[in-house]
Amino acid sequence: MAMPIPSPRVAKFEKQAFGMFIHWGLYSQLGQGEWVQHLKKIPMDEYAVLKDTFTAAEFDARSMARTAKQAGMNYIVLTTRHHDGFSLYDTRGLSDYDAPHSAAKRDLIAEFIQGCREEGITPFFYHTTLDWYQPSFKDDFDSYLEYLRASVEVLCTHYGEIGGFWFDGNWSKPDADWKLDELYGTIRRLQPEAMIINNTGLDLRGEIGHPEVDSVTFEQGRPEPMKREGMSKYVSAEMCQTINGHWGIGRHDFSNKSTGELISNLAACRKVGANYLLNIGPQAGGGISKLQEATLEVIGDWIRLHGNLIYDGKPSPIKGQGNNFALETGDGNKYLFIHDLTIDGHANVTTAALGSGPRVFTNVTDPVASVRWLDNDEELSFTHDAESGLLCFNATGYPYGDNLVVRVAVVS
């Protein structure tokens, strides 16, 4: 069966590789996650007055975009409207439940767009399709869908070219007619190069859902390889994940993932050619916590050690054992990603993981002249049988003081 070719917008998206997800809104003031209104059963008229204290005093869009850039991220997906129905943009008469009518008195999406442009970051718009605020969502669904479509039209026409839309909420009415032809048609007419993504949720990871969808989602789970043979078009994949257990800030959520785990997840995404969308939950005023900012800084340091490999690398037919895998960039080299190495050093100061020693890869059919670590150019001993495609090399441990979590060997 024929393999489809990615469209220019999808090819660009895949090369961007790593993005920042931002969940921020009225709920951030309560510090109990983005679903607090629904889960705590707060009456909507009581919840909605949070807009009167929503000042966005610490929201600095350019600083946020700069943080993303330093982390090695190339795009940002911001919640223009989440399930509570409050919009960070000027809805231009569709509703007064928006940022210009809040204490902020500003169009925060206009600021977001400008900040991204200034730092060379591609802006994406998250937009809920589920709405707890609008009575028509329950009482007059057709009317609600026109409100949703008109809202998206506002975003398509007042902020210049954007990278795409990231929808979320269709899973709330799985049997409903969401009139996606009309919604997506509006985007294709007004933003023809925008990616269209619609989150299928935790239960249907990797599902496409509609012919106009450009990327499937893997929420809080590592992506599986896409089976694209015979597809009518090339569809990309993206994993989205929280740093802790909440998308919006959880003030008492102290269970943060380690930088090692997050780096491993980024590598696992690139193994199958998928993007990694890592979420932050800013504080009530819009500032990023020191912990999340530092976490992103460390990931950026790891990415910079590997040049453009994370962005340019493509999945390879070369196979490794366990989590080990290979990427290719078209430069003639093969790049082997190695997990679970030990740190070399005195037994009193080192702890063992899987250890150093032989690592085996198959399907290596091109001649091999050398194998070396990318980070320090150390030459590694190897044996290679081109006929069978078997490559075995001696993976030395990290020098004491280093631990890259995932280390890359260059085969040339």
mmCIF file of C-alpha atoms in Angstrom:
data_model
loop_
_atom_site.group_PDB
_atom_site.id
_atom_site.type_symbol
_atom_site.label_atom_id
_atom_site.label_comp_id
_atom_site.label_asym_id
_atom_site.label_seq_id
_atom_site.Cartn_x
_atom_site.Cartn_y
_atom_site.Cartn_z
ATOM 1 C CA MET A 1 0.000 0.000 0.000
ATOM 2 C CA ALA A 2 1.139 3.532 -0.777
ATOM 3 C CA MET A 3 2.600 5.729 1.963
ATOM 4 C CA PRO A 4 1.108 9.263 1.984
ATOM 5 C CA ILE A 5 3.409 12.290 1.897
ATOM 6 C CA PRO A 6 3.044 14.932 4.628
ATOM 7 C CA SER A 7 1.629 18.282 3.564
ATOM 8 C CA PRO A 8 3.924 21.304 4.123
ATOM 9 C CA ARG A 9 2.069 22.313 7.293
ATOM 10 C CA VAL A 10 2.340 18.807 8.764
ATOM 11 C CA ALA A 11 6.017 18.496 7.784
ATOM 12 C CA LYS A 12 6.696 21.846 9.488
ATOM 13 C CA PHE A 13 4.774 20.746 12.585
ATOM 14 C CA GLU A 14 6.728 17.477 12.878
ATOM 15 C CA LYS A 15 10.032 19.336 12.615
ATOM 16 C CA GLN A 16 8.972 21.695 15.419
ATOM 17 C CA ALA A 17 9.060 18.547 17.589
ATOM 18 C CA PHE A 18 8.635 20.105 21.035
ATOM 19 C CA GLY A 19 5.997 22.548 22.246
ATOM 20 C CA MET A 20 4.674 24.223 25.374
ATOM 21 C CA PHE A 21 1.079 23.720 26.494
ATOM 22 C CA ILE A 22 -0.345 26.451 28.749
ATOM 23 C CA HIS A 23 -3.517 25.986 30.812
ATOM 24 C CA TRP A 24 -4.396 29.308 32.406
ATOM 25 C CA GLY A 25 -7.708 30.964 33.180
ATOM 26 C CA LEU A 26 -10.107 31.930 35.960
ATOM 27 C CA TYR A 27 -9.571 28.536 37.624
ATOM 28 C CA SER A 28 -5.914 29.425 38.210
ATOM 29 C CA GLN A 29 -6.995 31.768 41.008
ATOM 30 C CA LEU A 30 -8.390 28.812 42.973
ATOM 31 C CA GLY A 31 -5.262 26.680 42.531
ATOM 32 C CA GLN A 32 -7.160 23.393 42.373
ATOM 33 C CA GLY A 33 -6.813 22.476 38.726
ATOM 34 C CA GLU A 34 -8.681 23.446 35.581
ATOM 35 C CA TRP A 35 -11.799 21.340 36.383
ATOM 36 C CA VAL A 36 -12.420 22.917 39.789
ATOM 37 C CA GLN A 37 -15.767 24.532 38.902
ATOM 38 C CA HIS A 38 -17.214 21.251 37.660
ATOM 39 C CA LEU A 39 -15.699 18.905 40.237
ATOM 40 C CA LYS A 40 -16.435 21.134 43.249
ATOM 41 C CA LYS A 41 -19.934 21.855 41.878
ATOM 42 C CA ILE A 42 -19.418 25.600 42.271
ATOM 43 C CA PRO A 43 -22.525 27.414 40.998
ATOM 44 C CA MET A 44 -21.622 29.118 37.728
ATOM 45 C CA ASP A 45 -22.864 32.547 38.832
ATOM 46 C CA GLU A 46 -20.601 32.249 41.885
ATOM 47 C CA TYR A 47 -17.648 30.998 39.827
ATOM 48 C CA ALA A 48 -18.040 33.599 37.078
ATOM 49 C CA VAL A 49 -17.308 36.508 39.441
ATOM 50 C CA LEU A 50 -13.697 35.320 39.425
ATOM 51 C CA LYS A 51 -13.361 37.459 36.319
ATOM 52 C CA ASP A 52 -13.596 40.519 38.582
ATOM 53 C CA THR A 53 -10.314 39.531 40.266
ATOM 54 C CA PHE A 54 -8.612 38.132 37.160
ATOM 55 C CA THR A 55 -5.976 40.857 36.710
ATOM 56 C CA ALA A 56 -3.343 38.975 34.659
ATOM 57 C CA ALA A 57 -0.884 41.233 36.468
ATOM 58 C CA GLU A 58 2.090 38.867 35.998
ATOM 59 C CA PHE A 59 1.230 37.720 32.483
ATOM 60 C CA ASP A 60 4.213 38.593 30.287
ATOM 61 C CA ALA A 61 3.691 36.889 26.951
ATOM 62 C CA ARG A 62 7.133 37.652 25.558
ATOM 63 C CA SER A 63 8.845 36.351 28.693
ATOM 64 C CA MET A 64 6.752 33.188 28.454
ATOM 65 C CA ALA A 65 7.703 32.753 24.804
ATOM 66 C CA ARG A 66 11.351 33.313 25.707
ATOM 67 C CA THR A 67 11.098 30.594 28.365
ATOM 68 C CA ALA A 68 9.706 28.219 25.742
ATOM 69 C CA LYS A 69 12.489 29.104 23.313
ATOM 70 C CA GLN A 70 15.191 28.505 25.919
ATOM 71 C CA ALA A 71 13.614 25.115 26.639
ATOM 72 C CA GLY A 72 14.038 24.129 22.992
ATOM 73 C CA MET A 73 10.322 24.497 22.279
ATOM 74 C CA ASN A 74 9.183 25.850 18.918
ATOM 75 C CA TYR A 75 5.469 26.400 19.476
ATOM 76 C CA ILE A 76 3.032 27.249 22.260
ATOM 77 C CA VAL A 77 -0.569 26.077 22.620
ATOM 78 C CA LEU A 78 -2.488 28.440 24.924
ATOM 79 C CA THR A 79 -6.008 27.938 26.293
ATOM 80 C CA THR A 80 -7.931 30.702 24.531
ATOM 81 C CA ARG A 81 -11.079 29.264 26.140
ATOM 82 C CA HIS A 82 -11.307 26.277 28.473
ATOM 83 C CA HIS A 83 -14.338 24.257 29.588
ATOM 84 C CA ASP A 84 -15.447 26.952 32.049
ATOM 85 C CA GLY A 85 -16.326 29.071 29.008
ATOM 86 C CA PHE A 86 -14.150 32.109 29.872
ATOM 87 C CA SER A 87 -12.217 33.503 26.898
ATOM 88 C CA LEU A 88 -8.766 35.070 27.085
ATOM 89 C CA TYR A 89 -9.524 36.902 23.834
ATOM 90 C CA ASP A 90 -11.901 39.657 22.810
ATOM 91 C CA THR A 91 -14.968 37.752 21.629
ATOM 92 C CA ARG A 92 -16.154 40.924 19.853
ATOM 93 C CA GLY A 93 -19.700 40.908 21.083
ATOM 94 C CA LEU A 94 -20.293 37.161 21.259
ATOM 95 C CA SER A 95 -20.045 37.249 25.065
ATOM 96 C CA ASP A 96 -18.961 39.545 27.880
ATOM 97 C CA TYR A 97 -17.391 36.545 29.647
ATOM 98 C CA ASP A 98 -13.942 37.367 28.328
ATOM 99 C CA ALA A 99 -10.662 39.004 29.310
ATOM 100 C CA PRO A 100 -11.504 42.535 28.121
ATOM 101 C CA HIS A 101 -14.539 42.458 30.452
ATOM 102 C CA SER A 102 -12.471 41.105 33.367
ATOM 103 C CA ALA A 103 -10.224 42.941 35.796
ATOM 104 C CA ALA A 104 -7.413 42.492 33.239
ATOM 105 C CA LYS A 105 -9.257 44.731 30.745
ATOM 106 C CA ARG A 106 -6.966 43.425 27.983
ATOM 107 C CA ASP A 107 -7.067 41.071 25.032
ATOM 108 C CA LEU A 108 -4.575 38.553 26.373
ATOM 109 C CA ILE A 109 -4.460 36.552 23.154
ATOM 110 C CA ALA A 110 -3.343 39.672 21.271
ATOM 111 C CA GLU A 111 -0.479 39.930 23.776
ATOM 112 C CA PHE A 112 0.254 36.220 23.388
ATOM 113 C CA ILE A 113 0.498 36.540 19.618
ATOM 114 C CA GLN A 114 2.832 39.530 19.851
ATOM 115 C CA GLY A 115 5.062 37.810 22.422
ATOM 116 C CA CYS A 116 5.371 34.702 20.257
ATOM 117 C CA ARG A 117 6.157 36.747 17.150
ATOM 118 C CA GLU A 118 8.907 38.644 18.962
ATOM 119 C CA GLU A 119 10.620 35.408 20.035
ATOM 120 C CA GLY A 120 10.111 33.404 16.837
ATOM 121 C CA ILE A 121 7.649 30.984 18.449
ATOM 122 C CA THR A 122 4.642 29.646 16.528
ATOM 123 C CA PRO A 123 1.352 30.380 18.355
ATOM 124 C CA PHE A 124 -1.372 27.718 18.510
ATOM 125 C CA PHE A 125 -4.854 28.158 19.941
ATOM 126 C CA TYR A 126 -6.367 25.610 22.316
ATOM 127 C CA HIS A 127 -10.143 26.001 22.237
ATOM 128 C CA THR A 128 -12.694 24.003 24.165
ATOM 129 C CA THR A 129 -15.677 22.540 22.363
ATOM 130 C CA LEU A 130 -17.315 21.690 25.704
ATOM 131 C CA ASP A 131 -18.752 24.694 27.575
ATOM 132 C CA TRP A 132 -20.100 24.705 31.137
ATOM 133 C CA TYR A 133 -20.984 28.412 30.985
ATOM 134 C CA GLN A 134 -23.199 28.612 27.905
ATOM 135 C CA PRO A 135 -26.736 27.272 28.620
ATOM 136 C CA SER A 136 -27.133 26.511 24.916
ATOM 137 C CA PHE A 137 -24.550 23.726 25.208
ATOM 138 C CA LYS A 138 -27.275 21.721 26.969
ATOM 139 C CA ASP A 139 -30.466 23.440 25.825
ATOM 140 C CA ASP A 140 -29.915 24.341 22.150
ATOM 141 C CA PHE A 141 -26.901 22.507 20.763
ATOM 142 C CA ASP A 142 -27.255 23.825 17.208
ATOM 143 C CA SER A 143 -27.231 27.382 18.530
ATOM 144 C CA TYR A 144 -24.227 26.568 20.675
ATOM 145 C CA LEU A 145 -22.313 25.141 17.710
ATOM 146 C CA GLU A 146 -22.838 28.373 15.787
ATOM 147 C CA TYR A 147 -21.497 30.293 18.829
ATOM 148 C CA LEU A 148 -18.479 27.980 18.831
ATOM 149 C CA ARG A 149 -17.925 28.386 15.089
ATOM 150 C CA ALA A 150 -18.263 32.178 15.338
ATOM 151 C CA SER A 151 -15.759 32.185 18.215
ATOM 152 C CA VAL A 152 -13.244 30.287 16.108
ATOM 153 C CA GLU A 153 -13.881 32.711 13.231
ATOM 154 C CA VAL A 154 -12.898 35.584 15.523
ATOM 155 C CA LEU A 155 -9.634 33.825 16.321
ATOM 156 C CA CYS A 156 -9.031 33.142 12.628
ATOM 157 C CA THR A 157 -9.509 36.737 11.512
ATOM 158 C CA HIS A 158 -8.023 39.065 14.153
ATOM 159 C CA TYR A 159 -4.595 37.677 15.091
ATOM 160 C CA GLY A 160 -2.723 37.043 11.863
ATOM 161 C CA GLU A 161 -1.393 33.688 10.758
ATOM 162 C CA ILE A 162 -1.373 31.028 13.466
ATOM 163 C CA GLY A 163 0.111 27.548 13.669
ATOM 164 C CA GLY A 164 -3.129 25.745 14.342
ATOM 165 C CA PHE A 165 -6.122 24.939 16.503
ATOM 166 C CA TRP A 166 -6.081 22.364 19.305
ATOM 167 C CA PHE A 167 -9.681 21.425 20.127
ATOM 168 C CA ASP A 168 -10.803 19.511 23.202
ATOM 169 C CA GLY A 169 -14.199 18.362 24.427
ATOM 170 C CA ASN A 170 -15.963 16.388 21.699
ATOM 171 C CA TRP A 171 -15.637 13.354 23.943
ATOM 172 C CA SER A 172 -18.276 14.983 26.200
ATOM 173 C CA LYS A 173 -20.990 14.179 23.602
ATOM 174 C CA PRO A 174 -19.621 11.222 21.662
ATOM 175 C CA ASP A 175 -22.876 10.584 19.769
ATOM 176 C CA ALA A 176 -23.636 14.212 18.858
ATOM 177 C CA ASP A 177 -23.288 15.803 15.439
ATOM 178 C CA TRP A 178 -20.653 18.451 16.116
ATOM 179 C CA LYS A 179 -20.932 19.867 12.575
ATOM 180 C CA LEU A 180 -17.191 19.552 12.163
ATOM 181 C CA ASP A 181 -17.371 20.156 8.427
ATOM 182 C CA GLU A 182 -18.573 23.680 9.165
ATOM 183 C CA LEU A 183 -16.117 24.299 12.020
ATOM 184 C CA TYR A 184 -13.083 22.965 10.181
ATOM 185 C CA GLY A 185 -14.275 24.547 6.927
ATOM 186 C CA THR A 186 -14.132 27.964 8.595
ATOM 187 C CA ILE A 187 -10.503 27.320 9.530
ATOM 188 C CA ARG A 188 -9.545 26.014 6.085
ATOM 189 C CA ARG A 189 -11.122 29.092 4.483
ATOM 190 C CA LEU A 190 -9.521 31.663 6.777
ATOM 191 C CA GLN A 191 -6.327 29.927 7.978
ATOM 192 C CA PRO A 192 -5.558 27.379 5.231
ATOM 193 C CA GLU A 193 -2.109 26.500 6.625
ATOM 194 C CA ALA A 194 -3.284 25.995 10.230
ATOM 195 C CA MET A 195 -2.952 22.559 11.781
ATOM 196 C CA ILE A 196 -6.259 21.087 12.952
ATOM 197 C CA ILE A 197 -5.982 18.902 16.050
ATOM 198 C CA ASN A 198 -8.881 17.552 18.097
ATOM 199 C CA ASN A 199 -8.048 15.738 21.312
ATOM 200 C CA THR A 200 -9.695 12.316 21.478
ATOM 201 C CA GLY A 201 -9.067 12.050 25.224
ATOM 202 C CA LEU A 202 -7.591 9.376 27.453
ATOM 203 C CA ASP A 203 -9.738 6.529 26.156
ATOM 204 C CA LEU A 204 -9.189 6.994 22.418
ATOM 205 C CA ARG A 205 -5.525 7.939 22.142
ATOM 206 C CA GLY A 206 -4.334 7.992 18.551
ATOM 207 C CA GLU A 207 -7.801 8.140 16.952
ATOM 208 C CA ILE A 208 -8.174 10.453 13.936
ATOM 209 C CA GLY A 209 -11.870 11.295 14.202
ATOM 210 C CA HIS A 210 -12.325 13.427 11.055
ATOM 211 C CA PRO A 211 -10.665 13.645 7.623
ATOM 212 C CA GLU A 212 -9.535 17.253 8.205
ATOM 213 C CA VAL A 213 -7.575 16.373 11.356
ATOM 214 C CA ASP A 214 -3.823 16.842 10.816
ATOM 215 C CA SER A 215 -2.490 15.238 14.002
ATOM 216 C CA VAL A 216 -3.760 12.681 16.488
ATOM 217 C CA THR A 217 -3.244 13.103 20.223
ATOM 218 C CA PHE A 218 -1.836 10.890 22.950
ATOM 219 C CA GLU A 219 -2.929 12.526 26.196
ATOM 220 C CA GLN A 220 -0.745 11.564 29.166
ATOM 221 C CA GLY A 221 0.604 8.507 27.343
ATOM 222 C CA ARG A 222 3.540 7.696 25.107
ATOM 223 C CA PRO A 223 2.603 7.559 21.421
ATOM 224 C CA GLU A 224 2.453 4.407 19.360
ATOM 225 C CA PRO A 225 3.958 4.260 15.852
ATOM 226 C CA MET A 226 1.481 5.550 13.283
ATOM 227 C CA LYS A 227 0.351 3.034 10.678
ATOM 228 C CA ARG A 228 0.084 5.321 7.666
ATOM 229 C CA GLU A 229 0.089 2.820 4.805
ATOM 230 C CA GLY A 230 -3.093 3.268 2.795
ATOM 231 C CA MET A 231 -4.164 6.465 4.601
ATOM 232 C CA SER A 232 -5.832 9.085 2.410
ATOM 233 C CA LYS A 233 -3.387 11.649 3.818
ATOM 234 C CA TYR A 234 -0.382 11.790 6.137
ATOM 235 C CA VAL A 235 -1.410 12.444 9.769
ATOM 236 C CA SER A 236 1.134 13.309 12.451
ATOM 237 C CA ALA A 237 1.049 12.499 16.173
ATOM 238 C CA GLU A 238 1.577 14.397 19.410
ATOM 239 C CA MET A 239 1.818 13.447 23.071
ATOM 240 C CA CYS A 240 0.595 16.026 25.603
ATOM 241 C CA GLN A 241 1.573 15.708 29.246
ATOM 242 C CA THR A 242 1.529 17.591 32.533
ATOM 243 C CA ILE A 243 4.609 18.266 34.657
ATOM 244 C CA ASN A 244 2.614 17.261 37.735
ATOM 245 C CA GLY A 245 -0.920 15.799 37.819
ATOM 246 C CA HIS A 246 -2.907 18.877 36.760
ATOM 247 C CA TRP A 247 -3.215 20.964 33.609
ATOM 248 C CA GLY A 248 -4.182 24.143 35.469
ATOM 249 C CA ILE A 249 -2.133 24.990 38.541
ATOM 250 C CA GLY A 250 -2.644 22.706 41.538
ATOM 251 C CA ARG A 251 -1.306 24.721 44.439
ATOM 252 C CA HIS A 252 -0.924 21.646 46.652
ATOM 253 C CA ASP A 253 0.210 19.228 43.957
ATOM 254 C CA PHE A 254 3.799 18.453 44.957
ATOM 255 C CA SER A 255 4.153 15.343 42.779
ATOM 256 C CA ASN A 256 6.246 16.761 39.971
ATOM 257 C CA LYS A 257 7.821 14.567 37.324
ATOM 258 C CA SER A 258 11.602 14.508 37.237
ATOM 259 C CA THR A 259 13.539 16.097 34.404
ATOM 260 C CA GLY A 260 14.862 12.604 33.666
ATOM 261 C CA GLU A 261 11.350 11.255 33.110
ATOM 262 C CA LEU A 262 10.402 14.199 30.911
ATOM 263 C CA ILE A 263 13.562 13.870 28.799
ATOM 264 C CA SER A 264 12.830 10.152 28.390
ATOM 265 C CA ASN A 265 9.311 11.000 27.216
ATOM 266 C CA LEU A 266 10.624 13.520 24.707
ATOM 267 C CA ALA A 267 12.973 10.848 23.352
ATOM 268 C CA ALA A 268 10.131 8.298 23.219
ATOM 269 C CA CYS A 269 8.079 10.721 21.136
ATOM 270 C CA ARG A 270 10.865 11.332 18.656
ATOM 271 C CA LYS A 271 11.474 7.583 18.424
ATOM 272 C CA VAL A 272 8.145 7.278 16.563
ATOM 273 C CA GLY A 273 8.273 10.726 14.919
ATOM 274 C CA ALA A 274 5.713 12.275 17.275
ATOM 275 C CA ASN A 275 5.782 15.732 18.849
ATOM 276 C CA TYR A 276 5.915 16.316 22.593
ATOM 277 C CA LEU A 277 3.629 19.000 24.067
ATOM 278 C CA LEU A 278 4.600 19.646 27.682
ATOM 279 C CA ASN A 279 2.189 21.592 29.863
ATOM 280 C CA ILE A 280 2.713 24.334 32.410
ATOM 281 C CA GLY A 281 0.017 25.724 34.685
ATOM 282 C CA PRO A 282 0.806 29.387 35.397
ATOM 283 C CA GLN A 283 -0.110 30.979 38.696
ATOM 284 C CA ALA A 284 -3.193 33.155 39.182
ATOM 285 C CA GLY A 285 -1.549 36.301 37.798
ATOM 286 C CA GLY A 286 -0.029 34.502 34.828
ATOM 287 C CA GLY A 287 3.543 34.004 36.028
ATOM 288 C CA ILE A 288 5.336 30.652 35.716
ATOM 289 C CA SER A 289 6.438 28.977 38.940
ATOM 290 C CA LYS A 290 10.173 28.774 39.600
ATOM 291 C CA LEU A 291 10.023 24.983 39.655
ATOM 292 C CA GLN A 292 8.377 24.660 36.255
ATOM 293 C CA GLU A 293 10.643 27.311 34.765
ATOM 294 C CA ALA A 294 13.722 25.481 36.078
ATOM 295 C CA THR A 295 12.405 22.152 34.796
ATOM 296 C CA LEU A 296 12.087 23.595 31.295
ATOM 297 C CA GLU A 297 15.561 25.132 31.512
ATOM 298 C CA VAL A 298 17.118 21.732 32.262
ATOM 299 C CA ILE A 299 15.331 20.092 29.321
ATOM 300 C CA GLY A 300 16.597 22.902 27.085
ATOM 301 C CA ASP A 301 20.155 22.237 28.240
ATOM 302 C CA TRP A 302 19.773 18.566 27.239
ATOM 303 C CA ILE A 303 18.395 19.473 23.807
ATOM 304 C CA ARG A 304 21.253 21.891 23.108
ATOM 305 C CA LEU A 305 23.763 19.087 23.667
ATOM 306 C CA HIS A 306 22.279 17.325 20.648
ATOM 307 C CA GLY A 307 22.138 20.154 18.136
ATOM 308 C CA ASN A 308 19.226 19.856 15.710
ATOM 309 C CA LEU A 309 18.928 16.091 16.081
ATOM 310 C CA ILE A 310 15.686 16.287 18.080
ATOM 311 C CA TYR A 311 14.092 18.371 15.325
ATOM 312 C CA ASP A 312 15.626 16.847 12.187
ATOM 313 C CA GLY A 313 15.809 13.194 13.264
ATOM 314 C CA LYS A 314 13.408 10.748 11.634
ATOM 315 C CA PRO A 315 12.473 7.228 12.784
ATOM 316 C CA SER A 316 14.831 4.572 11.487
ATOM 317 C CA PRO A 317 14.348 0.913 10.541
ATOM 318 C CA ILE A 318 17.327 0.195 12.806
ATOM 319 C CA LYS A 319 16.063 -1.492 15.974
ATOM 320 C CA GLY A 320 17.553 -1.546 19.464
ATOM 321 C CA GLN A 321 16.833 -3.579 22.557
ATOM 322 C CA GLY A 322 14.417 -2.289 25.195
ATOM 323 C CA ASN A 323 13.944 1.458 24.940
ATOM 324 C CA ASN A 324 17.006 1.975 22.772
ATOM 325 C CA PHE A 325 16.294 3.233 19.266
ATOM 326 C CA ALA A 326 17.760 5.017 16.245
ATOM 327 C CA LEU A 327 17.081 8.214 14.312
ATOM 328 C CA GLU A 328 18.379 9.350 10.931
ATOM 329 C CA THR A 329 18.756 12.877 9.567
ATOM 330 C CA GLY A 330 19.831 12.312 5.979
ATOM 331 C CA ASP A 331 23.465 13.260 6.657
ATOM 332 C CA GLY A 332 24.634 9.666 6.224
ATOM 333 C CA ASN A 333 25.024 9.005 9.955
ATOM 334 C CA LYS A 334 22.832 6.920 12.256
ATOM 335 C CA TYR A 335 22.092 8.154 15.760
ATOM 336 C CA LEU A 336 21.557 5.548 18.463
ATOM 337 C CA PHE A 337 19.694 6.635 21.603
ATOM 338 C CA ILE A 338 20.865 4.688 24.649
ATOM 339 C CA HIS A 339 18.992 4.445 27.958
ATOM 340 C CA ASP A 340 19.976 3.206 31.429
ATOM 341 C CA LEU A 341 23.713 3.784 31.457
ATOM 342 C CA THR A 342 25.666 3.890 34.698
ATOM 343 C CA ILE A 343 27.987 6.615 35.892
ATOM 344 C CA ASP A 344 31.646 5.542 36.054
ATOM 345 C CA GLY A 345 33.270 6.235 39.384
ATOM 346 C CA HIS A 346 34.177 4.891 42.801
ATOM 347 C CA ALA A 347 31.670 2.411 44.263
ATOM 348 C CA ASN A 348 31.132 4.665 47.284
ATOM 349 C CA VAL A 349 29.678 7.452 45.133
ATOM 350 C CA THR A 350 27.934 5.708 42.225
ATOM 351 C CA THR A 351 24.748 3.680 41.941
ATOM 352 C CA ALA A 352 24.091 1.079 39.271
ATOM 353 C CA ALA A 353 21.381 1.218 36.611
ATOM 354 C CA LEU A 354 21.456 -1.238 33.727
ATOM 355 C CA GLY A 355 25.150 -0.530 33.446
ATOM 356 C CA SER A 356 27.710 0.036 30.772
ATOM 357 C CA GLY A 357 28.668 -2.655 28.300
ATOM 358 C CA PRO A 358 27.368 -4.123 25.027
ATOM 359 C CA ARG A 359 24.378 -2.615 23.234
ATOM 360 C CA VAL A 360 22.942 -4.445 20.237
ATOM 361 C CA PHE A 361 21.124 -3.041 17.187
ATOM 362 C CA THR A 362 19.736 -4.809 14.149
ATOM 363 C CA ASN A 363 19.042 -3.722 10.531
ATOM 364 C CA VAL A 364 22.344 -1.844 10.326
ATOM 365 C CA THR A 365 23.088 -2.755 6.714
ATOM 366 C CA ASP A 366 25.351 0.139 5.672
ATOM 367 C CA PRO A 367 29.112 -0.110 6.325
ATOM 368 C CA VAL A 368 30.199 1.173 9.744
ATOM 369 C CA ALA A 369 33.494 3.030 10.089
ATOM 370 C CA SER A 370 33.119 4.304 13.661
ATOM 371 C CA VAL A 371 30.836 4.558 16.654
ATOM 372 C CA ARG A 372 31.304 7.468 19.055
ATOM 373 C CA TRP A 373 29.393 9.350 21.725
ATOM 374 C CA LEU A 374 27.879 12.551 20.392
ATOM 375 C CA ASP A 375 28.459 14.529 23.594
ATOM 376 C CA ASN A 376 32.230 14.018 23.966
ATOM 377 C CA ASP A 377 33.406 12.290 20.727
ATOM 378 C CA GLU A 378 34.690 9.246 22.646
ATOM 379 C CA GLU A 379 35.347 6.421 20.177
ATOM 380 C CA LEU A 380 33.627 3.166 21.105
ATOM 381 C CA SER A 381 34.692 -0.342 20.179
ATOM 382 C CA PHE A 382 32.217 -2.256 18.005
ATOM 383 C CA THR A 383 31.622 -5.309 15.863
ATOM 384 C CA HIS A 384 29.415 -5.239 12.798
ATOM 385 C CA ASP A 385 28.133 -7.850 10.382
ATOM 386 C CA ALA A 386 26.733 -5.963 7.374
ATOM 387 C CA GLU A 387 25.203 -9.096 5.894
ATOM 388 C CA SER A 388 23.004 -9.808 8.919
ATOM 389 C CA GLY A 389 22.741 -6.117 9.904
ATOM 390 C CA LEU A 390 23.883 -6.836 13.462
ATOM 391 C CA LEU A 391 25.828 -4.084 15.254
ATOM 392 C CA CYS A 392 27.187 -4.487 18.768
ATOM 393 C CA PHE A 393 29.158 -1.712 20.459
ATOM 394 C CA ASN A 394 30.583 -1.162 23.908
ATOM 395 C CA ALA A 395 28.572 1.572 25.613
ATOM 396 C CA THR A 396 30.882 3.123 28.170
ATOM 397 C CA GLY A 397 29.412 4.733 31.273
ATOM 398 C CA TYR A 398 29.003 8.422 31.904
ATOM 399 C CA PRO A 399 32.049 10.292 33.170
ATOM 400 C CA TYR A 400 31.563 11.035 36.848
ATOM 401 C CA GLY A 401 29.625 14.297 37.075
ATOM 402 C CA ASP A 402 27.446 13.523 34.029
ATOM 403 C CA ASN A 403 24.143 11.730 33.465
ATOM 404 C CA LEU A 404 22.343 12.548 30.223
ATOM 405 C CA VAL A 405 19.427 10.148 30.921
ATOM 406 C CA VAL A 406 19.418 9.261 27.232
ATOM 407 C CA ARG A 407 22.818 9.283 25.522
ATOM 408 C CA VAL A 408 23.385 9.359 21.767
ATOM 409 C CA ALA A 409 25.984 7.387 19.843
ATOM 410 C CA VAL A 410 26.846 8.437 16.290
ATOM 411 C CA VAL A 411 27.383 5.651 13.766
ATOM 412 C CA SER A 412 29.278 6.729 10.681
#
